Coordinates of C-alpha atoms and ligand atoms in Angstrom, one line a residue:
M1 CA -4.3 -3.0 -27.4
S2 CA -7.5 -4.7 -26.3
R3 CA -8.9 -1.3 -25.6
F4 CA -8.1 -0.3 -29.1
W5 CA -10.0 -3.2 -30.6
K6 CA -12.9 -2.6 -28.3
N7 CA -13.1 0.9 -29.7
V8 CA -12.9 -0.3 -33.3
L9 CA -15.7 -2.8 -32.6
W10 CA -17.7 -0.1 -31.0
A11 CA -17.3 2.2 -34.0
I12 CA -18.3 -0.5 -36.5
T13 CA -21.4 -1.3 -34.5
T14 CA -22.3 2.4 -34.5
L15 CA -21.9 2.7 -38.2
L16 CA -24.0 -0.4 -38.8
F17 CA -26.7 1.0 -36.6
I18 CA -26.7 4.4 -38.4
A19 CA -26.9 2.6 -41.8
F20 CA -29.8 0.7 -40.5
L21 CA -31.6 3.9 -39.4
F22 CA -31.0 5.4 -42.8
S23 CA -32.4 2.5 -44.6
L24 CA -35.5 3.0 -42.5
F25 CA -36.0 6.7 -43.3
A26 CA -34.3 7.3 -46.6
T27 CA -36.1 4.6 -48.7
P28 CA -39.8 5.5 -48.7
A29 CA -42.2 2.6 -49.0
K30 CA -43.2 3.6 -52.6
A31 CA -40.9 5.6 -54.8
P32 CA -42.9 8.4 -56.6
T33 CA -42.9 8.2 -60.4
T34 CA -40.6 10.6 -62.2
L35 CA -42.1 12.7 -64.9
S36 CA -40.4 14.6 -67.6
L37 CA -41.4 18.3 -68.0
S38 CA -43.5 17.6 -71.1
Q39 CA -45.3 14.8 -69.3
L40 CA -46.0 17.2 -66.6
V41 CA -47.4 19.7 -69.1
D42 CA -49.7 17.0 -70.5
K43 CA -51.0 16.2 -67.0
I44 CA -51.6 19.8 -66.2
N45 CA -53.5 20.3 -69.4
A46 CA -55.5 17.2 -68.7
G47 CA -56.4 18.8 -65.3
Q48 CA -55.0 15.9 -63.3
V49 CA -52.7 18.0 -61.2
S50 CA -53.8 19.5 -57.9
Q51 CA -50.6 20.9 -56.5
I52 CA -47.0 21.6 -57.5
G53 CA -44.3 22.2 -55.0
V54 CA -41.0 23.7 -56.1
N55 CA -38.0 23.2 -54.0
G56 CA -34.8 24.3 -55.7
N57 CA -34.8 22.3 -58.9
A58 CA -36.9 19.6 -57.5
V59 CA -40.6 19.7 -58.4
S60 CA -43.0 17.6 -56.4
I61 CA -46.4 17.0 -57.9
T62 CA -49.5 15.9 -56.2
M63 CA -52.2 14.5 -58.5
K64 CA -55.9 15.0 -57.9
D65 CA -56.2 11.3 -57.2
G66 CA -53.7 11.8 -54.4
S67 CA -50.7 10.0 -56.0
Q68 CA -47.3 11.7 -56.0
A69 CA -44.8 12.3 -58.7
V70 CA -41.5 14.2 -59.0
A71 CA -40.0 16.2 -61.8
E72 CA -37.0 18.3 -62.4
K73 CA -37.1 21.8 -63.7
E74 CA -34.4 23.6 -65.6
P75 CA -32.1 25.3 -63.2
E76 CA -32.0 28.8 -64.7
S77 CA -35.6 29.7 -65.2
G78 CA -38.7 29.7 -63.0
L79 CA -41.1 26.7 -63.3
S80 CA -44.1 28.7 -64.5
E81 CA -42.1 30.3 -67.3
T82 CA -40.8 27.0 -68.5
L83 CA -44.3 25.6 -68.4
K84 CA -45.7 28.5 -70.4
N85 CA -42.9 28.1 -73.0
M86 CA -44.1 24.6 -73.3
N87 CA -47.6 25.6 -74.2
V88 CA -49.4 24.8 -71.0
S89 CA -52.9 26.3 -71.0
S90 CA -53.1 29.2 -68.6
T91 CA -56.5 28.2 -67.3
A92 CA -55.4 24.7 -66.5
L93 CA -52.3 26.2 -64.8
A94 CA -54.5 28.5 -62.8
A95 CA -56.3 25.5 -61.3
V96 CA -53.0 24.2 -60.0
N97 CA -52.0 25.2 -56.5
F98 CA -48.4 26.4 -56.6
E99 CA -46.3 26.3 -53.7
V100 CA -42.7 27.3 -53.5
Q101 CA -41.3 25.3 -50.7
N102 CA -38.2 27.2 -50.1
Q103 CA -36.7 24.8 -47.7
S104 CA -33.4 26.4 -47.5
G105 CA -33.8 25.9 -43.8
W106 CA -33.1 22.9 -41.7
S107 CA -34.6 20.0 -43.4
Y108 CA -33.2 21.0 -46.7
W109 CA -29.7 21.0 -45.6
M110 CA -30.2 18.0 -43.4
N111 CA -31.6 16.1 -46.3
L112 CA -28.6 17.2 -48.3
L113 CA -25.9 16.8 -45.7
L114 CA -26.9 14.1 -43.4
P115 CA -26.2 11.1 -45.6
T116 CA -22.6 12.3 -46.1
L117 CA -22.1 13.9 -42.7
L118 CA -23.2 11.1 -40.4
P119 CA -20.6 8.5 -41.5
L120 CA -18.0 11.3 -41.2
I121 CA -19.0 12.1 -37.7
A122 CA -18.9 8.4 -36.8
L123 CA -15.4 8.3 -38.2
L124 CA -14.3 11.3 -36.3
V125 CA -15.6 9.8 -33.1
L126 CA -13.7 6.7 -33.8
F127 CA -10.5 8.6 -34.5
W128 CA -11.0 10.6 -31.3
Y129 CA -11.2 7.5 -29.3
M130 CA -8.2 6.0 -30.8
F131 CA -6.3 9.2 -30.4
R132 CA -7.3 9.6 -26.8
S133 CA -6.1 6.1 -25.8
A134 CA -2.9 6.6 -27.7
R135 CA -2.4 9.9 -26.0
A136 CA -3.0 8.4 -22.6
G137 CA -0.1 6.1 -23.3
A138 CA 2.2 8.8 -24.5
N139 CA 1.3 11.0 -21.5
Q140 CA 2.7 8.5 -19.1
A141 CA 6.0 8.9 -20.7
F142 CA 5.9 12.7 -20.6
N143 CA 4.3 13.6 -17.3
F144 CA 7.3 12.7 -15.1
G145 CA 7.4 16.2 -13.8
R146 CA 4.0 15.9 -12.4
S147 CA 3.5 14.6 -9.0
N148 CA 1.1 11.7 -9.5
L149 CA -0.8 13.3 -6.7
R150 CA -3.6 11.0 -5.6
L151 CA -6.6 12.7 -4.1
S152 CA -7.4 10.3 -1.3
T153 CA -8.1 7.5 -3.8
F154 CA -7.7 4.8 -1.3
K155 CA -9.9 2.0 -2.4
D156 CA -11.7 1.4 0.9
R157 CA -12.5 4.1 3.4
V158 CA -10.6 3.7 6.6
T159 CA -11.6 5.4 9.8
F160 CA -10.2 5.5 13.3
K161 CA -12.4 2.6 14.1
D162 CA -10.2 0.4 11.9
V163 CA -7.1 1.4 13.9
A164 CA -6.5 -0.4 17.1
G165 CA -4.4 1.1 19.9
L166 CA -2.2 4.0 18.8
K167 CA -4.1 6.2 21.2
E168 CA -1.7 9.1 21.3
A169 CA -1.4 9.2 17.6
K170 CA -5.1 9.2 17.1
E171 CA -5.6 12.0 19.6
E172 CA -3.0 14.2 18.0
L173 CA -4.4 13.7 14.6
I174 CA -8.0 14.3 15.7
E175 CA -6.8 17.6 16.9
V176 CA -5.3 18.3 13.5
V177 CA -8.5 17.5 11.8
D178 CA -10.2 20.0 14.1
F179 CA -7.6 22.6 13.2
L180 CA -8.6 22.3 9.6
K181 CA -12.3 22.4 10.3
N182 CA -12.4 25.3 12.8
P183 CA -9.3 27.3 12.2
K184 CA -10.9 30.4 13.7
K185 CA -11.1 28.9 17.2
F186 CA -7.3 28.5 17.1
L187 CA -6.3 31.6 15.2
D188 CA -8.4 33.8 17.6
L189 CA -6.3 32.5 20.5
G190 CA -3.2 33.4 18.6
A191 CA -2.2 29.8 18.0
R192 CA -0.3 28.9 14.9
I193 CA -1.7 26.2 12.9
P194 CA 0.7 23.3 12.9
R195 CA 2.3 22.7 9.5
G196 CA 4.0 19.4 9.7
I197 CA 3.4 16.3 11.6
L198 CA 5.8 13.5 11.4
L199 CA 4.5 10.0 12.1
M200 CA 7.4 7.8 13.1
G201 CA 7.6 4.2 14.1
P202 CA 8.9 0.8 13.1
P203 CA 7.6 -0.7 9.8
G204 CA 4.1 -2.1 9.9
T205 CA 3.0 -0.2 13.0
G206 CA 0.2 1.5 11.0
K207 CA 1.6 4.9 9.9
T208 CA 0.1 4.7 6.5
L209 CA -3.1 3.3 8.0
V210 CA -3.4 6.1 10.5
A211 CA -2.9 8.7 7.8
R212 CA -5.6 7.0 5.7
A213 CA -7.9 7.1 8.7
V214 CA -7.3 10.9 8.9
A215 CA -8.4 11.1 5.3
G216 CA -11.4 9.1 6.1
E217 CA -12.3 11.1 9.2
S218 CA -11.7 14.6 7.9
N219 CA -13.9 16.0 5.2
V220 CA -11.1 17.9 3.6
P221 CA -9.2 16.9 0.5
F222 CA -6.4 14.5 1.3
F223 CA -3.5 14.2 -1.1
Y224 CA -1.2 11.2 -0.9
I225 CA 2.2 10.9 -2.3
S226 CA 5.0 8.5 -1.6
A227 CA 8.4 10.1 -1.4
S228 CA 10.0 7.3 -3.2
E229 CA 7.9 8.4 -6.2
F230 CA 9.6 11.8 -6.0
V231 CA 12.9 10.3 -6.8
E232 CA 12.8 8.7 -10.2
M233 CA 15.4 8.3 -12.9
F234 CA 15.2 11.8 -14.2
V235 CA 17.2 14.4 -12.5
G236 CA 15.3 17.4 -11.3
V237 CA 12.0 15.7 -11.3
G238 CA 11.8 15.4 -7.5
A239 CA 11.9 19.1 -6.9
S240 CA 9.3 19.9 -9.5
R241 CA 7.1 17.2 -8.3
T242 CA 7.4 18.6 -4.8
R243 CA 6.4 22.0 -6.0
D244 CA 3.5 20.5 -7.9
A245 CA 2.3 18.6 -4.9
F246 CA 2.4 21.5 -2.6
M247 CA 0.7 23.8 -5.2
T248 CA -2.1 21.3 -5.6
A249 CA -2.6 21.0 -1.9
K250 CA -2.6 24.7 -1.4
R251 CA -5.1 25.3 -4.2
A252 CA -7.4 22.9 -2.5
A253 CA -6.9 24.3 1.0
P254 CA -8.0 23.4 3.6
S255 CA -6.4 20.2 2.8
I256 CA -3.9 17.5 4.0
L257 CA -0.9 16.5 2.1
F258 CA 0.6 13.1 3.2
I259 CA 4.1 12.3 2.2
D260 CA 4.7 8.7 2.9
E261 CA 8.2 7.2 3.5
I262 CA 9.7 10.6 3.6
D263 CA 13.1 9.1 4.6
A264 CA 13.5 8.3 0.9
V265 CA 14.2 12.0 0.4
G266 CA 14.7 13.4 3.9
R267 CA 18.0 11.9 4.7
Q268 CA 20.6 14.1 6.2
R269 CA 22.2 16.1 3.4
G270 CA 25.7 15.4 2.6
A271 CA 25.5 12.0 4.1
G272 CA 25.6 10.0 0.9
M273 CA 28.6 8.0 -0.2
G274 CA 30.2 8.9 -3.5
G275 CA 27.7 11.6 -4.4
G276 CA 24.7 10.6 -6.5
N277 CA 22.2 12.0 -4.0
D278 CA 21.9 15.4 -5.5
E279 CA 18.5 14.6 -6.6
R280 CA 17.4 13.7 -3.1
E281 CA 18.9 16.9 -1.7
Q282 CA 17.1 19.1 -4.2
T283 CA 13.9 17.4 -3.4
L284 CA 14.4 17.8 0.3
N285 CA 15.4 21.5 -0.2
Q286 CA 12.2 22.0 -2.2
I287 CA 10.1 20.5 0.6
L288 CA 11.8 22.9 3.1
V289 CA 11.2 25.8 0.8
E290 CA 7.6 25.0 0.3
M291 CA 7.0 24.5 4.0
D292 CA 8.6 27.9 4.8
G293 CA 6.4 29.5 2.2
F294 CA 3.2 28.7 4.1
D295 CA 1.5 31.8 5.4
R296 CA 0.4 31.9 9.0
D297 CA -3.0 30.8 8.1
T298 CA -2.4 28.5 5.2
R299 CA -4.7 25.8 5.9
V300 CA -2.6 22.9 4.6
I301 CA -1.3 20.4 7.0
V302 CA 1.6 18.2 5.9
L303 CA 1.7 14.7 7.3
A304 CA 4.8 12.6 6.8
A305 CA 5.7 9.1 7.8
T306 CA 9.0 7.5 8.3
N307 CA 10.5 4.5 10.0
R308 CA 13.9 6.0 10.2
P309 CA 13.5 9.3 12.2
D310 CA 17.2 9.0 13.2
I311 CA 18.4 9.6 9.7
L312 CA 16.2 12.5 8.9
D313 CA 17.8 15.8 8.2
P314 CA 17.5 18.0 11.3
A315 CA 16.3 20.9 9.1
L316 CA 13.1 19.0 8.6
M317 CA 12.3 19.0 12.3
R318 CA 12.8 22.7 12.8
P319 CA 9.8 24.6 14.3
G320 CA 7.5 25.6 11.4
R321 CA 8.3 22.4 9.6
F322 CA 7.7 19.0 11.0
D323 CA 7.7 20.3 14.5
R324 CA 5.1 17.8 15.7
R325 CA 6.2 14.3 16.1
V326 CA 3.9 11.4 16.8
V327 CA 5.5 8.1 17.8
L328 CA 3.8 4.9 16.8
D329 CA 5.1 2.1 19.0
L330 CA 4.9 -1.6 18.5
P331 CA 1.6 -2.7 20.0
D332 CA 1.4 -3.9 23.5
L333 CA -0.5 -6.9 24.7
A334 CA -3.9 -5.3 24.8
D335 CA -3.3 -3.5 21.5
R336 CA -2.2 -6.8 19.8
E337 CA -5.4 -8.4 21.0
A338 CA -7.4 -5.5 19.6
I339 CA -5.6 -5.6 16.2
L340 CA -6.2 -9.3 16.0
K341 CA -9.8 -8.8 16.6
I342 CA -10.0 -6.1 13.9
H343 CA -8.4 -8.4 11.4
A344 CA -10.6 -11.3 12.4
Q345 CA -13.6 -9.5 11.1
G346 CA -15.0 -11.2 8.1
K347 CA -13.3 -14.5 8.9
V348 CA -15.0 -17.6 10.2
L349 CA -13.7 -18.4 13.7
D350 CA -14.1 -21.2 16.0
P351 CA -16.2 -19.9 18.9
G352 CA -13.6 -21.0 21.5
I353 CA -10.8 -18.7 20.3
D354 CA -9.0 -16.7 22.8
F355 CA -7.2 -13.8 21.1
R356 CA -5.5 -12.9 24.4
K357 CA -3.5 -16.1 24.2
V358 CA -2.4 -15.3 20.7
A359 CA -1.5 -11.8 21.7
A360 CA 0.5 -13.1 24.6
R361 CA 2.7 -15.2 22.4
T362 CA 3.4 -12.5 19.9
P363 CA 5.4 -9.8 21.6
G364 CA 7.3 -7.7 19.1
F365 CA 4.8 -8.3 16.4
S366 CA 3.8 -5.2 14.5
G367 CA 0.3 -4.5 13.3
A368 CA 1.2 -5.7 9.9
D369 CA 2.6 -9.0 11.3
L370 CA -0.6 -9.5 13.2
A371 CA -2.7 -8.9 10.1
N372 CA -0.5 -11.3 8.2
L373 CA -0.9 -13.8 11.1
M374 CA -4.7 -13.7 10.8
N375 CA -4.5 -14.3 7.1
E376 CA -2.0 -17.1 7.5
A377 CA -4.3 -18.8 10.0
A378 CA -7.2 -18.6 7.5
L379 CA -4.9 -20.2 4.8
I380 CA -3.8 -22.9 7.2
A381 CA -7.4 -23.7 8.2
A382 CA -8.4 -23.9 4.5
R383 CA -5.5 -26.2 3.8
E384 CA -6.7 -28.5 6.6
D385 CA -10.3 -28.3 5.1
K386 CA -11.6 -26.8 8.3
K387 CA -14.9 -25.0 8.5
A388 CA -13.6 -22.4 10.9
I389 CA -10.2 -21.1 12.1
T390 CA -9.1 -22.7 15.3
Q391 CA -6.9 -21.6 18.1
D392 CA -4.2 -24.0 16.9
N393 CA -4.3 -22.5 13.5
L394 CA -3.6 -19.1 15.0
F395 CA -0.7 -20.4 17.1
N396 CA 0.7 -22.2 14.0
A397 CA 0.4 -19.0 12.0
A398 CA 2.2 -17.1 14.7
D399 CA 5.2 -19.4 14.4
K400 CA 5.1 -19.3 10.7
V401 CA 5.1 -15.5 10.6
L402 CA 8.0 -15.5 13.1
L403 CA 10.2 -18.3 11.8
G404 CA 9.0 -19.2 8.3
P405 CA 7.0 -22.2 7.2
E406 CA 7.5 -25.6 8.7
R407 CA 9.6 -27.9 6.7
K408 CA 8.3 -31.2 7.7
S409 CA 9.5 -32.8 4.5
R410 CA 13.2 -32.2 5.3
V411 CA 14.7 -35.6 5.8
I412 CA 16.9 -35.8 8.8
S413 CA 18.9 -38.8 10.0
P414 CA 18.1 -40.3 13.4
K415 CA 21.4 -39.1 14.6
E416 CA 20.7 -35.5 13.5
K417 CA 17.3 -35.7 15.1
E418 CA 18.8 -36.7 18.3
M419 CA 21.3 -33.9 18.2
T420 CA 18.6 -31.4 17.5
A421 CA 16.5 -32.7 20.3
Y422 CA 19.3 -32.4 22.8
H423 CA 20.2 -29.0 21.4
E424 CA 16.7 -27.6 21.9
A425 CA 16.3 -29.4 25.2
G426 CA 19.4 -27.6 26.3
H427 CA 18.0 -24.2 25.5
A428 CA 14.7 -25.0 27.3
L429 CA 16.2 -26.5 30.3
V430 CA 18.6 -23.6 30.9
A431 CA 15.6 -21.3 30.7
V432 CA 13.9 -23.3 33.4
A433 CA 17.0 -23.5 35.6
L434 CA 17.7 -19.8 35.7
K435 CA 15.3 -17.6 37.7
D436 CA 15.9 -14.5 35.6
A437 CA 15.1 -16.3 32.3
D438 CA 11.8 -16.0 30.5
P439 CA 9.5 -19.0 30.7
V440 CA 9.5 -21.4 27.8
Q441 CA 6.6 -21.2 25.5
K442 CA 7.3 -23.9 23.0
V443 CA 10.0 -26.3 22.0
S444 CA 10.1 -27.9 18.7
I445 CA 12.5 -29.9 16.5
I446 CA 10.5 -29.4 13.4
S447 CA 12.6 -27.2 11.2
R448 CA 11.2 -23.9 10.2
G449 CA 12.7 -21.5 7.7
F450 CA 16.4 -21.8 8.3
A451 CA 16.2 -23.0 11.9
G452 CA 16.7 -26.7 12.5
G453 CA 14.5 -26.5 15.6
Y454 CA 13.4 -23.7 17.9
T455 CA 12.8 -22.9 21.5
M456 CA 10.5 -20.0 22.0
K457 CA 10.5 -18.1 25.2
L458 CA 7.8 -15.8 26.4
P459 CA 8.2 -12.6 28.3
A460 CA 5.4 -12.7 30.8
E461 CA 4.4 -9.2 29.9
D462 CA 5.6 -6.6 27.6
R463 CA 8.7 -5.1 29.0
H464 CA 10.3 -1.8 28.3
L465 CA 13.2 -2.2 30.6
K466 CA 15.5 -5.1 30.8
T467 CA 18.1 -5.7 33.6
R468 CA 21.6 -7.0 33.4
A469 CA 20.6 -10.2 35.2
Q470 CA 17.9 -10.8 32.5
F471 CA 20.4 -10.3 29.7
L472 CA 22.8 -12.7 31.3
A473 CA 20.1 -15.3 31.6
D474 CA 19.3 -14.7 27.9
L475 CA 22.9 -15.2 27.0
A476 CA 23.0 -18.4 29.0
M477 CA 19.9 -19.7 27.4
M478 CA 21.3 -19.0 24.0
M479 CA 24.4 -21.0 25.0
G480 CA 22.1 -23.9 26.2
G481 CA 22.1 -25.6 22.9
Y482 CA 25.8 -25.5 22.4
A483 CA 26.4 -26.6 26.0
S484 CA 24.0 -29.5 25.7
E485 CA 25.6 -30.8 22.5
K486 CA 29.0 -30.7 24.0
L487 CA 27.8 -32.3 27.2
I488 CA 26.0 -35.2 25.6
F489 CA 28.0 -35.9 22.5
G490 CA 31.4 -34.4 23.4
D491 CA 31.2 -32.5 20.1
V492 CA 29.4 -29.5 18.7
S493 CA 27.5 -29.1 15.5
T494 CA 26.9 -26.2 13.1
G495 CA 23.4 -26.1 14.5
A496 CA 24.7 -23.8 17.2
S497 CA 26.2 -21.2 14.9
N498 CA 23.2 -18.9 14.8
D499 CA 22.9 -19.0 18.6
L500 CA 26.5 -18.0 18.9
K501 CA 26.1 -15.2 16.5
Q502 CA 23.2 -13.8 18.4
A503 CA 24.9 -14.2 21.7
S504 CA 28.0 -12.5 20.5
G505 CA 25.9 -9.6 19.2
L506 CA 24.0 -9.3 22.5
A507 CA 27.2 -9.5 24.5
R508 CA 28.8 -6.7 22.5
Q509 CA 25.8 -4.5 23.0
L510 CA 25.9 -5.1 26.8
V511 CA 29.5 -3.9 26.8
M512 CA 29.3 -1.1 24.3
K513 CA 25.7 0.2 24.5
Y514 CA 24.4 -0.6 28.0
G515 CA 27.5 -0.2 30.1
M516 CA 26.8 -3.6 31.7
S517 CA 30.4 -5.0 31.8
D518 CA 33.4 -4.5 33.9
L519 CA 34.4 -1.5 31.8
G520 CA 31.7 0.4 33.7
P521 CA 29.0 2.9 32.8
V522 CA 30.5 4.0 29.4
T523 CA 29.2 3.7 25.9
F524 CA 31.5 3.1 23.0
G525 CA 30.9 3.8 19.4
K526 CA 28.1 5.6 17.7
S527 CA 24.7 3.9 17.4
E528 CA 25.0 1.1 14.9
D529 CA 22.0 2.4 13.0
M530 CA 24.1 5.2 11.7
V531 CA 26.6 3.1 10.0
F532 CA 24.8 2.7 6.7
L533 CA 24.7 6.4 6.3
G534 CA 28.2 6.1 4.9
R535 CA 29.7 9.1 6.4
E536 CA 29.9 7.2 9.6
I537 CA 32.1 4.5 8.1
G538 CA 35.6 4.7 9.4
M539 CA 34.5 7.3 12.0
D540 CA 32.4 5.3 14.3
R541 CA 35.3 4.4 16.6
D542 CA 35.4 7.0 19.3
Y543 CA 37.8 4.9 21.4
S544 CA 41.4 3.8 21.2
E545 CA 42.9 0.5 20.0
K546 CA 43.6 -0.4 23.6
V547 CA 39.9 0.0 24.6
A548 CA 38.9 -2.0 21.5
A549 CA 41.0 -4.9 22.8
E550 CA 39.4 -4.5 26.2
I551 CA 35.9 -4.5 24.7
D552 CA 36.7 -7.7 22.9
A553 CA 38.0 -9.2 26.1
Q554 CA 34.8 -8.2 27.9
V555 CA 32.6 -9.7 25.2
R556 CA 34.5 -12.9 25.4
K557 CA 34.2 -13.0 29.2
L558 CA 30.5 -12.5 29.1
L559 CA 30.1 -15.3 26.6
M560 CA 32.4 -17.7 28.4
R561 CA 30.4 -17.0 31.6
A562 CA 27.1 -17.6 29.9
Y563 CA 28.5 -20.9 28.5
E564 CA 29.6 -21.9 32.0
T565 CA 26.3 -21.0 33.5
A566 CA 24.5 -23.1 30.9
E567 CA 26.8 -26.0 31.3
K568 CA 26.4 -26.0 35.1
A569 CA 22.6 -25.9 34.8
L570 CA 22.5 -28.8 32.4
R571 CA 25.0 -30.9 34.3
G572 CA 22.9 -30.5 37.5
H573 CA 19.8 -31.7 35.7
G574 CA 21.0 -34.5 33.4
T575 CA 18.0 -36.7 33.8
A576 CA 15.6 -33.9 33.0
L577 CA 17.6 -33.1 29.9
K578 CA 17.4 -36.7 28.7
K579 CA 13.7 -36.7 29.4
I580 CA 13.0 -33.6 27.5
A581 CA 15.1 -34.7 24.6
S582 CA 13.5 -38.1 24.3
T583 CA 10.0 -36.6 24.5
L584 CA 11.0 -34.2 21.8
M585 CA 12.2 -37.0 19.6
E586 CA 8.9 -38.7 20.1
K587 CA 6.5 -35.8 19.8
E588 CA 8.6 -33.3 17.9
T589 CA 6.8 -30.3 19.5
L590 CA 6.0 -29.4 23.1
E591 CA 3.7 -26.6 24.0
Q592 CA 4.2 -24.7 27.2
E593 CA 1.9 -26.8 29.4
D594 CA 3.2 -30.2 28.2
F595 CA 6.8 -29.0 28.7
Y596 CA 6.3 -27.9 32.2
A597 CA 4.3 -31.1 33.0
I598 CA 7.3 -33.2 31.9
L599 CA 9.5 -31.2 34.2
K600 CA 7.3 -31.3 37.2
P601 CA 8.7 -34.6 38.7
F602 CA 12.2 -33.1 38.6
K603 CA 11.3 -30.3 40.9
I604 CA 13.9 -27.9 39.4
K605 CA 14.8 -25.0 41.7
P606 CA 15.8 -22.0 39.6
I607 CA 19.1 -20.4 40.6
Ligands
ADP1 P1 3.5 1.4 8.1 O1 3.7 1.9 9.5 O2 4.7 0.6 7.6 O3 3.0 2.4 7.1 P2 1.0 0.3 7.5 O4 0.1 1.4 8.0 O5 1.2 0.1 6.1 O6 2.4 0.3 8.2 O7 0.3 -1.1 8.2 C1 0.3 -2.3 7.4 C2 -1.0 -3.0 7.8 O8 -0.9 -3.5 9.1 C3 -2.2 -2.2 7.8 O9 -2.7 -2.2 6.5 C4 -3.1 -2.9 8.7 O10 -3.8 -4.0 8.1 C5 -2.2 -3.5 9.7 N1 -2.1 -2.6 10.9 C6 -1.0 -2.0 11.4 N2 -1.2 -1.3 12.5 C7 -2.5 -1.5 12.8 C8 -3.4 -1.1 13.9 N3 -3.0 -0.3 14.9 N4 -4.7 -1.5 13.8 C9 -5.1 -2.3 12.8 N5 -4.4 -2.7 11.8 C10 -3.1 -2.4 11.8
MG2 MG1 3.7 2.7 5.2
ZN3 ZN1 19.9 -23.2 19.3

């Protein structure tokens, strides 16, 4: 609406301006006197007239003294005839310089039309503007069959410099860009230009970012579309949008077409529950058709991103379609440091900051989490009225991203506080007492998010493999809180419920997925990721009732053993437990160094 009023205002201003111009030109400084024809005759006879110009019916007269006058002749007859009929003396007339200014050309018509035309034009312009803005609105409702293809309209240009880590992904994509730039080199060798590249990795690992970097690096047109945009409320739209997107990309070849979040349409066909996914199937089919329709040397490369490669339709992955797969992993220690540094750019930092330390306590963080962490740190520093972001701000931000904001305001009774302190002390102490457990990084009884308190452990380095002994130590550590409460108070609280849930889940995985129980090296059930596909429901049990009971028994056995291990560890170090708990009640949070300093006098030997 505001745009409409702006247009109106604009048009009015233009009109006023034009009117002003006219008033300048159209009103001469001195209007010439108007003579009747008989007066003109008198003047001619008196010899005062030097020149007469005829222009249509208008007669302009120039006197000998230089003054001007106008008259109007009769339309039908010529001026000289009229004058003769009115008894003008022919000698006097001969002295007058006649000039027929036949201005049928430009200026005549302009003089005639401009005054009427200009306002009209102004009005037309005004209408055109209004119409255009109205049409823009209407178009939005009617262009649902079009693919909203964005031609690399990313606001800020991203290059590979802005992407930390992801070395393999970058290499693969650089090669692709090269394909597009020098196809001859590859075609001469008989190589087929790759058609589809699937970027896959957990959310926030930089799939979209890397694709944007490709757009920034290559000098070919880069089309972006999110597959979730394909699927809208109108049936049949997805397929036509797909067609449209591929057509646009092909027309602009060499080019790159990026389909983000392709899992929105690329799910295995026939996997939906209760129908309703026809639209998705049609869209997916269309993508397959389009990709098959590429010629050998069609210079369009289709990039797609997904964080659920496991649910993609196998047809998408066939050679000739998305046959190249690039895996983007969660960043490792060095990459996390690099990502932090990238996102630290433009922020004011305390000179003493060690990003390595922050990276070390954020295993499992994705690139997006780390970007978020840096931003949170800046916000925290601002809240504390700091001039620069400190190391502490970064640590605090890491906890916040992981567990939610601190809830210092939550009022807890002294009794509750004591229980929480013993609970957390229990977790921490078990971790110290078991040699396969990860070191403790931080213990706190300040509630964060939903957690009443938390004990954070720290894998010394990023691990890709984990052993059974380590899992068992993890389980025992999870049981530490529960065991501690029971040991000290003879009672357990609801504070342990989340621990128990986690432990049960892990124990079940050990039995069913990793073959780490007495049932031996067997897996049971399909991957739990598949369950939401629907068709797996009711079918994921590939074992008998009897085995199900055995699995349950094994899970219970693991949990009971973990509990016993935890209890034994705590019982053996009762004074240490009391010491940690009392320090926690006093200080509320213990960092790694403080924590181990407290324990030093107890000389705990891990078992
Ligand atoms: P997704 O894999 O879910 O598409 P994005 O590409 O959208 O993830 O990443 C989200 C944000 O996380 C990016 O905009 C960027 O700020 C940050 N990020 C992720 N990975 C990296 C990385 N490797 N280097 C730098 N920033 C990263
Ligand atoms: Mg993304
Ligand atoms: Zn706990």
